Coordinates of C-alpha atoms in Angstrom, one line a residue:
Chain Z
X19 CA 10.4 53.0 54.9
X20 CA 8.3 56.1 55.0
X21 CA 7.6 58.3 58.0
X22 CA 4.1 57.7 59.4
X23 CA 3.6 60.2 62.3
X24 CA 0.2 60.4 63.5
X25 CA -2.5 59.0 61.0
X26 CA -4.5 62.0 60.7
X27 CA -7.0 61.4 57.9
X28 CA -6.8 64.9 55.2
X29 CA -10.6 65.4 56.5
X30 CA -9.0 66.5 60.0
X31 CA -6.5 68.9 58.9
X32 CA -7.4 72.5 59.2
X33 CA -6.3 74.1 55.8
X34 CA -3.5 75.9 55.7
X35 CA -4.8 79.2 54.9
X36 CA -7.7 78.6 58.0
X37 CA -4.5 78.4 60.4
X38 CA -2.2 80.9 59.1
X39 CA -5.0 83.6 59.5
X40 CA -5.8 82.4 62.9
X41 CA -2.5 82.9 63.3
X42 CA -2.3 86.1 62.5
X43 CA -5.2 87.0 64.2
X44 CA -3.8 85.8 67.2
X45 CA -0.5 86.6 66.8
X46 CA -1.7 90.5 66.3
X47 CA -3.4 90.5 69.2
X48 CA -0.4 88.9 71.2
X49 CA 1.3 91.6 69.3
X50 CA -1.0 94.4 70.5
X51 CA -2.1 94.5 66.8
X52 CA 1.4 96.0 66.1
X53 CA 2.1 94.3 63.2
X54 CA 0.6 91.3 61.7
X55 CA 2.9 91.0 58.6
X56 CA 4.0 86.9 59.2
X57 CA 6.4 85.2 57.7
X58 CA 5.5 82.1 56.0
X59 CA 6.5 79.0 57.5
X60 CA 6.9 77.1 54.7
X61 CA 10.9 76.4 54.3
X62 CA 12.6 74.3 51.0
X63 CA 13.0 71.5 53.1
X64 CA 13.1 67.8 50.8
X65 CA 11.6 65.9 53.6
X66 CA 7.8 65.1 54.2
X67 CA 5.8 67.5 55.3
X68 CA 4.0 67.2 58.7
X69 CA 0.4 67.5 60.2
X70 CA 0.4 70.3 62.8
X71 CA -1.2 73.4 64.4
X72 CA 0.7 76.6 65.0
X73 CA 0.5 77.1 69.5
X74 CA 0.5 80.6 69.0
X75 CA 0.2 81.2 72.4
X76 CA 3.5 79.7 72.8
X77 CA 5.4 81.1 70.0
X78 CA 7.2 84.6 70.0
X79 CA 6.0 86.9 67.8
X80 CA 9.5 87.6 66.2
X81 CA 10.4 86.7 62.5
X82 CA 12.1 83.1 62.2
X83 CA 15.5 82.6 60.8
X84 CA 15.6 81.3 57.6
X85 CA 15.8 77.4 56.9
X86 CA 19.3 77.6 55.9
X87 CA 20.4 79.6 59.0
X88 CA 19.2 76.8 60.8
X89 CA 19.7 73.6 58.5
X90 CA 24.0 74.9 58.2
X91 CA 24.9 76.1 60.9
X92 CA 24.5 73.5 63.8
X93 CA 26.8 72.7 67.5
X94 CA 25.8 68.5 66.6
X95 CA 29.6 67.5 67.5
X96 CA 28.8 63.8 66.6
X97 CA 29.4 64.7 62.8
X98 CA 32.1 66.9 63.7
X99 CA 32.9 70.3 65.5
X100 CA 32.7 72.6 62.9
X101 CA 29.3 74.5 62.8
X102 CA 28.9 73.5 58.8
X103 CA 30.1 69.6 59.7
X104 CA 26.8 68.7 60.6
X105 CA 25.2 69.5 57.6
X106 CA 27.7 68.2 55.4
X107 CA 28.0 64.8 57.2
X108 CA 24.8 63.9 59.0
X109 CA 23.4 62.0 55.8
X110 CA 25.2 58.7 57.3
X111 CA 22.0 59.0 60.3
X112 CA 19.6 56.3 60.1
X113 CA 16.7 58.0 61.5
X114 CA 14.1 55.6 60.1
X115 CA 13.0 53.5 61.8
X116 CA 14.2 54.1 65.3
X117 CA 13.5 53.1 68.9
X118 CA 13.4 54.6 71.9
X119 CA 14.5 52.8 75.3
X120 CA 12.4 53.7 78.0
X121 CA 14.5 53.2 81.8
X122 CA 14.3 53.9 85.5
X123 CA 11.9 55.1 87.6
X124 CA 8.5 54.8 86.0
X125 CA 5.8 52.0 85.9
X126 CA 5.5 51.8 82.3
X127 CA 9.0 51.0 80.7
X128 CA 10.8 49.4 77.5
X129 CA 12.1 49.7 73.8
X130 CA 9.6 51.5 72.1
X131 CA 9.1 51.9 68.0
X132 CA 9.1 55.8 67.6
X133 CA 6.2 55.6 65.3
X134 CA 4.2 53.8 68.1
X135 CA 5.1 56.4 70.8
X136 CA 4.1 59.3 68.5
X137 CA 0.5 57.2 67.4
X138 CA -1.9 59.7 68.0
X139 CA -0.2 62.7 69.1
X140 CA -1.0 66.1 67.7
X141 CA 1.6 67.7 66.6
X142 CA 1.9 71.7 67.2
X143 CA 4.3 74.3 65.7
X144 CA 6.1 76.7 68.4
X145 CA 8.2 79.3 67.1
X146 CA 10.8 79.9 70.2
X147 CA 13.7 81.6 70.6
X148 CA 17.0 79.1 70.9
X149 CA 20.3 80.3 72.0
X150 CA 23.5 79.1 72.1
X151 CA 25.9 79.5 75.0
X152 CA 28.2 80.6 72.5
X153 CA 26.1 83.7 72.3
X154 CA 24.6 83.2 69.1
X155 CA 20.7 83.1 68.8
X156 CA 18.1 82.5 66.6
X157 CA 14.4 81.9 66.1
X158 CA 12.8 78.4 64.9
X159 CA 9.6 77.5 64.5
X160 CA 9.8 73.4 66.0
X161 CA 7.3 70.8 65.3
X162 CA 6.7 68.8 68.3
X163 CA 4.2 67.6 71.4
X164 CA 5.0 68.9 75.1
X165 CA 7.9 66.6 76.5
X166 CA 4.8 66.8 79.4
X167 CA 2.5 64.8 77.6
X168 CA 4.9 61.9 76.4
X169 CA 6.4 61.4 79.8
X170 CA 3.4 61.2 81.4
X171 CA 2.7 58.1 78.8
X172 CA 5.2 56.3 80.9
X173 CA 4.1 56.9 84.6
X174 CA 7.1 58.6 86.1
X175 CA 7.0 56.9 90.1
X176 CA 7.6 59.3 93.1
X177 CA 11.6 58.5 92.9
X178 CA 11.8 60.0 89.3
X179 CA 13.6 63.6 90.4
X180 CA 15.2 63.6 87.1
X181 CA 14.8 62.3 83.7
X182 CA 18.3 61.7 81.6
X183 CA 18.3 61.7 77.8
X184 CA 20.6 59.8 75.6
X185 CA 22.0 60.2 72.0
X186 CA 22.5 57.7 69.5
X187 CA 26.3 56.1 70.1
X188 CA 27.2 54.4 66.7
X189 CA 30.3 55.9 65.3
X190 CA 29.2 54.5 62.0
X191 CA 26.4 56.7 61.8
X192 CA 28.3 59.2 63.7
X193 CA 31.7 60.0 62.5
X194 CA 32.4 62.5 64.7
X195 CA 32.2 60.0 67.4
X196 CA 35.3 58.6 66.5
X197 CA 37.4 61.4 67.8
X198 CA 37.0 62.1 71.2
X199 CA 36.1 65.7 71.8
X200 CA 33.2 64.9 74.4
X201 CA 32.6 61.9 76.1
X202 CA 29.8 59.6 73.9
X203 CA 27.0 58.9 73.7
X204 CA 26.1 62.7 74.6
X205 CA 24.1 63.1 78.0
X206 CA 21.8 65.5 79.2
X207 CA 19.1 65.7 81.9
X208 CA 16.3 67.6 83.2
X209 CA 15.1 68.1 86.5
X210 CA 11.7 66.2 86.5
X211 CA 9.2 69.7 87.4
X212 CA 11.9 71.2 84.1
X213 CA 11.0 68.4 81.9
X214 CA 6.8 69.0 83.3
X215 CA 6.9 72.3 82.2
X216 CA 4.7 73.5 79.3
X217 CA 7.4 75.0 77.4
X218 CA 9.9 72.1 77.1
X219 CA 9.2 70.8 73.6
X220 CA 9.8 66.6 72.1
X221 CA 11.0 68.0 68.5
X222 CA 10.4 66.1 65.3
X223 CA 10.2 68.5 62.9
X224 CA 11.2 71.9 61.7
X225 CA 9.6 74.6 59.1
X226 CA 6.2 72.5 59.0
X227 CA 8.4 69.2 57.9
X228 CA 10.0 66.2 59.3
X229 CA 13.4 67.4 61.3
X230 CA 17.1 67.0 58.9
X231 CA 19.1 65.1 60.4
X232 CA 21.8 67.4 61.1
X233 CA 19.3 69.2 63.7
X234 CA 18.9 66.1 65.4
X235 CA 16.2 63.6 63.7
X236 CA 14.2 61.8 64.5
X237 CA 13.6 63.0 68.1
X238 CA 14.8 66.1 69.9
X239 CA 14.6 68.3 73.4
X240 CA 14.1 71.5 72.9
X241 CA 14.5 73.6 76.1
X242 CA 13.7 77.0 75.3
X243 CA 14.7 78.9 78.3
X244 CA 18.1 76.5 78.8
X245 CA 21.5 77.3 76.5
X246 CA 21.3 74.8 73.2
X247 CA 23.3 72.4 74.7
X248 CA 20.8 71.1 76.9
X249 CA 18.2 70.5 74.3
X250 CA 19.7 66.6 73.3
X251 CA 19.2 65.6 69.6
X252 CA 18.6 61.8 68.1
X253 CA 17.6 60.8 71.5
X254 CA 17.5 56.9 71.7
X255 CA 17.1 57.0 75.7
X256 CA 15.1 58.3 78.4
X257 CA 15.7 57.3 81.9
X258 CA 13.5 58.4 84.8
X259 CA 16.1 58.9 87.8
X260 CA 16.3 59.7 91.2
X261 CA 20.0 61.3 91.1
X262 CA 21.1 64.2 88.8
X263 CA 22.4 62.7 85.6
X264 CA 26.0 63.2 84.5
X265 CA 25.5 65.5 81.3
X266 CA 27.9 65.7 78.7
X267 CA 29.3 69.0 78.8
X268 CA 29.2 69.5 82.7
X269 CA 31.6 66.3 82.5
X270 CA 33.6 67.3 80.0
X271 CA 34.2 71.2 81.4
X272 CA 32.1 71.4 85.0
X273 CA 33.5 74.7 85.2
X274 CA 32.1 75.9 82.2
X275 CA 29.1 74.5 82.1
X276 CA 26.5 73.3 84.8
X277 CA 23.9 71.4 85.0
X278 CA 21.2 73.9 85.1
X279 CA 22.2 75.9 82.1
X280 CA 19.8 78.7 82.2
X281 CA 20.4 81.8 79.7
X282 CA 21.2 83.8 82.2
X283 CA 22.8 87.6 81.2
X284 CA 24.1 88.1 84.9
X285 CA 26.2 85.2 84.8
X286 CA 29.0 84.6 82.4
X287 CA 31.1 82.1 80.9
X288 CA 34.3 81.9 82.2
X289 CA 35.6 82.7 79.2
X290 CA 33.0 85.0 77.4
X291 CA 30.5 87.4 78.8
X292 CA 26.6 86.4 78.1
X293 CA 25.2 90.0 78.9
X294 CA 24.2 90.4 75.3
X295 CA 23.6 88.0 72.2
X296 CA 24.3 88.3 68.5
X297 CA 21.2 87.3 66.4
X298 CA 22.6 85.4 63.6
X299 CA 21.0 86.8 60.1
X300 CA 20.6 89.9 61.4
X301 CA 22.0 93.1 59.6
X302 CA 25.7 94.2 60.1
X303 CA 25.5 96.4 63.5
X304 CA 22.6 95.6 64.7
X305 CA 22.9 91.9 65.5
X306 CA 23.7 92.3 69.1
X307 CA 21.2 93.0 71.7
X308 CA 20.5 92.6 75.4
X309 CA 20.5 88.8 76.6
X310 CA 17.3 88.3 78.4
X311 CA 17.4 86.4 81.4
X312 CA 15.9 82.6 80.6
X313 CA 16.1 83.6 77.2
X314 CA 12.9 85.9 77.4
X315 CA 10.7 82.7 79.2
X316 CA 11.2 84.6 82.6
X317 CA 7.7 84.9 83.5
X318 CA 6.6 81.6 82.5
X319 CA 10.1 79.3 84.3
X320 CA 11.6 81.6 86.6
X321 CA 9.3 80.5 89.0
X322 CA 11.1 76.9 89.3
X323 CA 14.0 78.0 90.4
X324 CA 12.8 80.1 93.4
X325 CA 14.9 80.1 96.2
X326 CA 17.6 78.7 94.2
X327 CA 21.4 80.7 94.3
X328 CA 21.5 81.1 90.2
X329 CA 24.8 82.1 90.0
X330 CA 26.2 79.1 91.9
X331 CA 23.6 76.6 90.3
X332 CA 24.3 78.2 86.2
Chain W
X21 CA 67.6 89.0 35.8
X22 CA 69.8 89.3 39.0
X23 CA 68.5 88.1 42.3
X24 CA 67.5 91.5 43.5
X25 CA 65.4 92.0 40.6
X26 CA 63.9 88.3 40.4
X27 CA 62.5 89.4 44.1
X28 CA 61.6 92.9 43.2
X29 CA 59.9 91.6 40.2
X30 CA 59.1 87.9 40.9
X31 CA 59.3 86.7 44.4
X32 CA 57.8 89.8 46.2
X33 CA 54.9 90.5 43.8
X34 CA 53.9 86.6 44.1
X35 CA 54.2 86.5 47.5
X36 CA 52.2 90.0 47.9
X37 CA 49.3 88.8 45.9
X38 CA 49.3 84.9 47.9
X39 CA 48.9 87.1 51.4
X40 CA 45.9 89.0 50.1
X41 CA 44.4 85.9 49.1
X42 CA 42.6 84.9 52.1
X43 CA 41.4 88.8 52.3
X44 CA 40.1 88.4 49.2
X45 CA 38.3 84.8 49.4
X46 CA 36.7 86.5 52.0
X47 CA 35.7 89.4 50.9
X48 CA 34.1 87.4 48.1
X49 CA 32.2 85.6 50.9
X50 CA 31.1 88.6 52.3
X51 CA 29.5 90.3 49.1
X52 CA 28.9 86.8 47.6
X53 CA 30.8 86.9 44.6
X54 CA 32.3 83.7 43.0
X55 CA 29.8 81.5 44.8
X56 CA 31.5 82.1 48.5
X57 CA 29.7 82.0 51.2
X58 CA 30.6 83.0 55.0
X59 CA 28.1 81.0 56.3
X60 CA 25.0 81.6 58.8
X61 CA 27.4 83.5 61.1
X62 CA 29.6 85.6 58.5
X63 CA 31.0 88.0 61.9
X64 CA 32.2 84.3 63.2
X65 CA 33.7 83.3 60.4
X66 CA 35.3 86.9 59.8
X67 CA 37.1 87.0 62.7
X68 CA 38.0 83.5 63.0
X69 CA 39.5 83.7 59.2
X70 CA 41.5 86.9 59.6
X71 CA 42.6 85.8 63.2
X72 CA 44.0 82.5 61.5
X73 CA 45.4 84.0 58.6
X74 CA 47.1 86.8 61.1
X75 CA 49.0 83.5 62.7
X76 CA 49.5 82.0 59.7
X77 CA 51.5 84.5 58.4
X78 CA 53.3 85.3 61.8
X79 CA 54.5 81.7 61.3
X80 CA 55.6 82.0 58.0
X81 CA 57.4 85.4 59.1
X82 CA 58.9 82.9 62.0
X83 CA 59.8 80.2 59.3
X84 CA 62.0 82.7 57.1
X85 CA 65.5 82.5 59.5
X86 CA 65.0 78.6 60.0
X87 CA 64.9 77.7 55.9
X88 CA 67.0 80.2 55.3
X89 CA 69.5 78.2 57.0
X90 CA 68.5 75.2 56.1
X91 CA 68.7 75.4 52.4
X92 CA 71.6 77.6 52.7
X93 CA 69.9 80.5 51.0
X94 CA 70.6 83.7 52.6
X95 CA 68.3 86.0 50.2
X96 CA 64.8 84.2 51.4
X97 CA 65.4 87.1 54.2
X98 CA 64.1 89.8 51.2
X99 CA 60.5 88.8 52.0
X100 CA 60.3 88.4 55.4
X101 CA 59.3 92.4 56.3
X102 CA 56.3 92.1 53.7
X103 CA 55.2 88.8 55.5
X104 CA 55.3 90.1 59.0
X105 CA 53.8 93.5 57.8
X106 CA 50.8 91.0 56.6
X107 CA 50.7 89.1 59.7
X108 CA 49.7 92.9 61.7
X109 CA 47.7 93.7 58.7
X110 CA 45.4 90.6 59.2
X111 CA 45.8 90.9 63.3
X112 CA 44.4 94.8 62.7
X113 CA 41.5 93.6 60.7
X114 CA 40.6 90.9 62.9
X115 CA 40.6 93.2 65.9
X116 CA 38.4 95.5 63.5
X117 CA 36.1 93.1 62.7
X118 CA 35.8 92.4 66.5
X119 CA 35.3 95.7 67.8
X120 CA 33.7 96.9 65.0
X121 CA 31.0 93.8 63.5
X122 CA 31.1 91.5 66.3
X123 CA 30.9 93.6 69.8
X124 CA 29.1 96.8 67.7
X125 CA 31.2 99.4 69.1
X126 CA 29.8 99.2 72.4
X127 CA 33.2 100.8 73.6
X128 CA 32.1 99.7 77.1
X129 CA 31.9 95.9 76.5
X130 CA 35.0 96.3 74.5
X131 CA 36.5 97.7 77.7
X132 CA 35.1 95.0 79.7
X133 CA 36.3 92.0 77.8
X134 CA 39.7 93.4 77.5
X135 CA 39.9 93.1 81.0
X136 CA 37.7 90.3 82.1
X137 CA 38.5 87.6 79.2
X138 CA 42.4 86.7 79.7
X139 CA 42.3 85.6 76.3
X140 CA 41.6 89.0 74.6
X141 CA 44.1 90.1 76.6
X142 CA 46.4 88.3 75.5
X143 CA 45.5 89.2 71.9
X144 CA 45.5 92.7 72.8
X145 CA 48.8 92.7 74.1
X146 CA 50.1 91.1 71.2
X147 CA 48.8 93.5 68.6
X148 CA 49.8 96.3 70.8
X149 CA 53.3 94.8 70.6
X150 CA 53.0 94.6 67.3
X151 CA 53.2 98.2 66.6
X152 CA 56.7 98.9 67.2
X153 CA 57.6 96.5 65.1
X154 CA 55.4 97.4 62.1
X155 CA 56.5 101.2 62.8
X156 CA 60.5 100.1 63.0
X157 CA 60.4 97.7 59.9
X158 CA 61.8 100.2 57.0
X159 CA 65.3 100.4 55.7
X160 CA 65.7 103.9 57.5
X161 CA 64.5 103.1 60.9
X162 CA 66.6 99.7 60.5
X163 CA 69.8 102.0 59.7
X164 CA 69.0 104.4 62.9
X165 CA 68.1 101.5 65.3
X166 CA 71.0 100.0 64.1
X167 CA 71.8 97.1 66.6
X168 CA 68.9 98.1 68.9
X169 CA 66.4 97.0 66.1
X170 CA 67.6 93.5 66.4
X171 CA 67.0 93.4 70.3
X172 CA 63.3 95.6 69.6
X173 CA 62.2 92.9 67.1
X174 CA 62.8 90.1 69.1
X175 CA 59.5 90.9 70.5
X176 CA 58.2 88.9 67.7
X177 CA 58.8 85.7 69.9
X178 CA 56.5 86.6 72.3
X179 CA 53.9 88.2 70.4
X180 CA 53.8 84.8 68.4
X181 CA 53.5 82.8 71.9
X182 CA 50.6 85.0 72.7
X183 CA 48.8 84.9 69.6
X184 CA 48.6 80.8 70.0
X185 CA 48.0 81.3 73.1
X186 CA 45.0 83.5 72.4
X187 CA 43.8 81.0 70.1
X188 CA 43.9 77.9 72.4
X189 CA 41.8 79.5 75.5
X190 CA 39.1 81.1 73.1
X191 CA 38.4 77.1 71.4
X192 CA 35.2 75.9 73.4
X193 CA 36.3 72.0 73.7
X194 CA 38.4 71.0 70.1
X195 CA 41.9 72.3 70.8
X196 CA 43.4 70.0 67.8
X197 CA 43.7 73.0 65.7
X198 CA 45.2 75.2 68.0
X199 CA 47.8 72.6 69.2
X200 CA 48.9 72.2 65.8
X201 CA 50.0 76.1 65.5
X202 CA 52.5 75.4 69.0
X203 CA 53.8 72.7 67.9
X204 CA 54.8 74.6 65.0
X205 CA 55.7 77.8 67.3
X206 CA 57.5 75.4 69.7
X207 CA 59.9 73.8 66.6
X208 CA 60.6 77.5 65.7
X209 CA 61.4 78.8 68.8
X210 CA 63.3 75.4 69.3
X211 CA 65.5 75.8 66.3
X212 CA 66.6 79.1 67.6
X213 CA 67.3 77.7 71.1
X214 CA 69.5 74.7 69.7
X215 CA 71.6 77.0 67.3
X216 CA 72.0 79.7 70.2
X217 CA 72.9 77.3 72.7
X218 CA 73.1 74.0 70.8
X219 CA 74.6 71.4 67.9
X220 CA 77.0 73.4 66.2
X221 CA 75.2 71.6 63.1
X222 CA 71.9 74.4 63.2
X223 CA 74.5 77.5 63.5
X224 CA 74.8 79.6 60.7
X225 CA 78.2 79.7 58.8
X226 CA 77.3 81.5 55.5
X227 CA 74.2 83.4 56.3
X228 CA 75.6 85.9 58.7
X229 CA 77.6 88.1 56.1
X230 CA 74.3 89.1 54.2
X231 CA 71.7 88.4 57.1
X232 CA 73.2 90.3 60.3
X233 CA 71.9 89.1 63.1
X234 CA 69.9 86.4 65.2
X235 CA 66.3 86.4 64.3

């Protein structure tokens, strides 16, 4: 069965070349006309390409990571815990077609077609920064709508403090599911005013087409400012909550790893220190530089957590 | 051909070339030769390589004294120095490849994990005690230590209990792989236990005329 995102008839779609100098336009301003050399966003991926406009204003201005970079080398422990598993093994996910169960808190709720929730909703390219709390980081331009503007489809009531996301459990699909490294299906959660915010992204594709399936098709978080473990691939729940959800990794090591999970450089992991980050396809010796406190989104998020002890609450 | 020269001309050689295998397969990674790849994160996969190989080889270095008893063969002791002078090779490189291509040579952070993460420590103090050893392992320095050398390179239990120890706290969550390397360690270490103290079955009769010592 094909993909049909958003029936946008050709008519609508600004041409390529339109957008990509308005982009650069745009991005040499935001650059303070520094350089306006931009890579081009078109990647050797074999799936369908998608409608979408670059959100400049909420992209960074830095040079992607390469397709591959991002395609091979993926944390997706449902196909296995090696960073090249997922690629090798994530052709046994059925993303197509796929449904999405609606839960909790919220007036409009229910099993919905993913095709039918995304009827209708522009798609936008953001090119944010994504880092691991491993320490590794890259840059990826995402094709997705604001988590905002999908919520709000399903009228979140007054108890909804938190919304919990679910992955697919199916260890047919999911091989790595049949060893138990994590407790499945994988859980992660937002505070609701988090999940509100302009910068957390509803993924579906990557590099201008559909998302591969080893980067979480057909339906991804992505939480810029959080480490990459928050941002839940092949989601196939939402719940609107009024406790703070149980997420996977805070269960499986609560020392390690908390709930909140912002890149933070003053507060390490037990184990490793996250002052500074290694960019991965970067040169030899000049890979590593400064981790910047919620992952360079400071200005925009920081502001949620006022008030809040980060060091306790990491 | 007599045995000394099958190892001098056979055995070693092989074995020589098999250890800088992995060194090589990576080194073809690293400038892409032979269609090898080290992946997205090629520091990563550096470090982790060498680091493995490093155990690996301390293993096999560990696994000399047990076979050699076992299959009654007391000359399998002839490769054991070029093994174990592998095994620090590999645990050089890998710190190289950490100080050097993962933290940068930002002595200060170098500093700062040393003493903050307990399982660079641990690493650290393992290579460190691996120097001795490497320093002490020719023929002359085994004829001057004489029967101190034996007691010096029984170091090379603990260093091998740190090094899998090093490996399981740095895994994030899968600790499969790391488990698998002590539960080798523990049925080498065991074997030594059980002939020291144990079934007279494990304790060497022939062996100790060519191969002097407990190792």
């Amino acid at each position: 069965m094909p993909v049909r995102f958003p029936t946008i008839r050709p008519s609508e779609i600004t041409p390529e070349s339109v957008y990509l100098s308005r982009r650069a336009l745009l991005a040499g301003v935001l650059a303070g006309a520094a350089s306006t050399a931009l890579p081009a966003l078109e990647a050797p991926s074999p799936l369908p390409k998608l409608p979408y406009q670059p959100n400049a204003q909420l992209s960074v201005s830095e040079a992607p990571n390469k397709y591959d970079e991002i395609t091979q080398y993926n944390n997706f422990y449902e196909f296995g815990v090696d960073k090249a598993d997922p690629a090798a093994n994530a052709h046994t996910l059925r993303p197509r077609p796929w449904s999405v169960a609606v839960q909790g808190e919220a007036d409009v709720t229910g099993t919905f077609n993913l095709e039918d929730l995304l009827k209708g909703q522009a798609l936008e390219e953001r090119i944010y920064r994504f880092r691991c709390v491993e320490t590794w980081a890259m840059v990826i331009p995402w094709i997705g709508l604001p988590l905002a503007q999908l919520l709000a489809r399903f009228k979140p009531n007054s108890r909804a403090k938190y919304v919990e996301f679910t992955t697919l459990q199916d260890p047919q699909q999911m091989p790595g599911q049949r060893s138990r490294v994590l407790e499945w299906p994988y859980v992660e959660g937002l505070r609701i005013d988090e999940a509100m915010h302009p910068l957390a992204l509803m993924v579906v594709g990557l590099y201008g087409h559909v998302l591969p399936n080893q980067n979480g098709a057909p339906l991804r978080l992505i939480v810029p400012w959080k480490y990459g473990f928050k941002s839940v691939k092949s989601i196939v729940k939402i719940r609107f909550t009024a406790t703070q959800p149980r997420t996977a990794w805070n269960v499986a090591a609560p020392n390690e790893y908390g709930f909140y999970a912002n890149v933070n450089p003053a507060v390490d992991h037990p184990r490793w220190s996250q002052a500074t980050e290694r960019r991965i396809g970067a040169p030899f010796l000049a890979a590593r530089r400064p981790t910047l406190p919620f992952n360079g989104y400071a200005t925009q998020v920081a502001g949620l957590y006022a008030g809040m002890d980060l060091r306790r609450n990491f | 051909m007599t045995v000394t020269q099958r190892y001098r001309y056979i055995y070693k050689p092989v074995i020589f070339v098999l250890s800088l295998m992995p060194l090589l397969w990576l080194a073809c990674g690293l400038f892409g030769w032979l269609g090898a790849s080290l992946g997205a994160d090629p520091v990563k996969k550096l470090e982790h390589e060498l680091g493995k190989t490093a155990l690996n080889l301390l293993l096999l270095t560990l696994a000399v004294t047990p076979l050699r008893l076992l299959l009654g063969n007391p000359h399998l002791l002839r490769v054991r120095r070029m093994l174990g002078l592998f095994a620090f090779s590999y645990v050089l490189l890998h710190f190289t490849v950490y100080v050097v291509l993962d933290l940068e040579l930002n002595w200060r952070a170098v500093g700062s994990e040393i003493v903050k993460r307990p399982y660079i420590t641990l690493g650290l103090l393992a290579l460190l005690l691996l120097v001795p050893l490497a320093v002490t392992s020719t023929q002359r320095m085994m004829r001057r230590l004489g029967r101190r050398w034996h007691s010096l390179h029984r170091l090379i239990y603990p260093i091998a209990i740190l090094g899998v120890w090093h490996f399981y706290w740095q895994v994030k969550r899968d600790v499969r792989e790391p488990l698998l390397y002590a539960a080798i360690l523990a049925a080498l270490l065991l074997f030594r236990v059980l002939r020291r103290y144990g079934r007279p079955a494990l304790t060497s009769k022939s062996g100790s005329a060519t191969a002097p010592g407990r190792t």
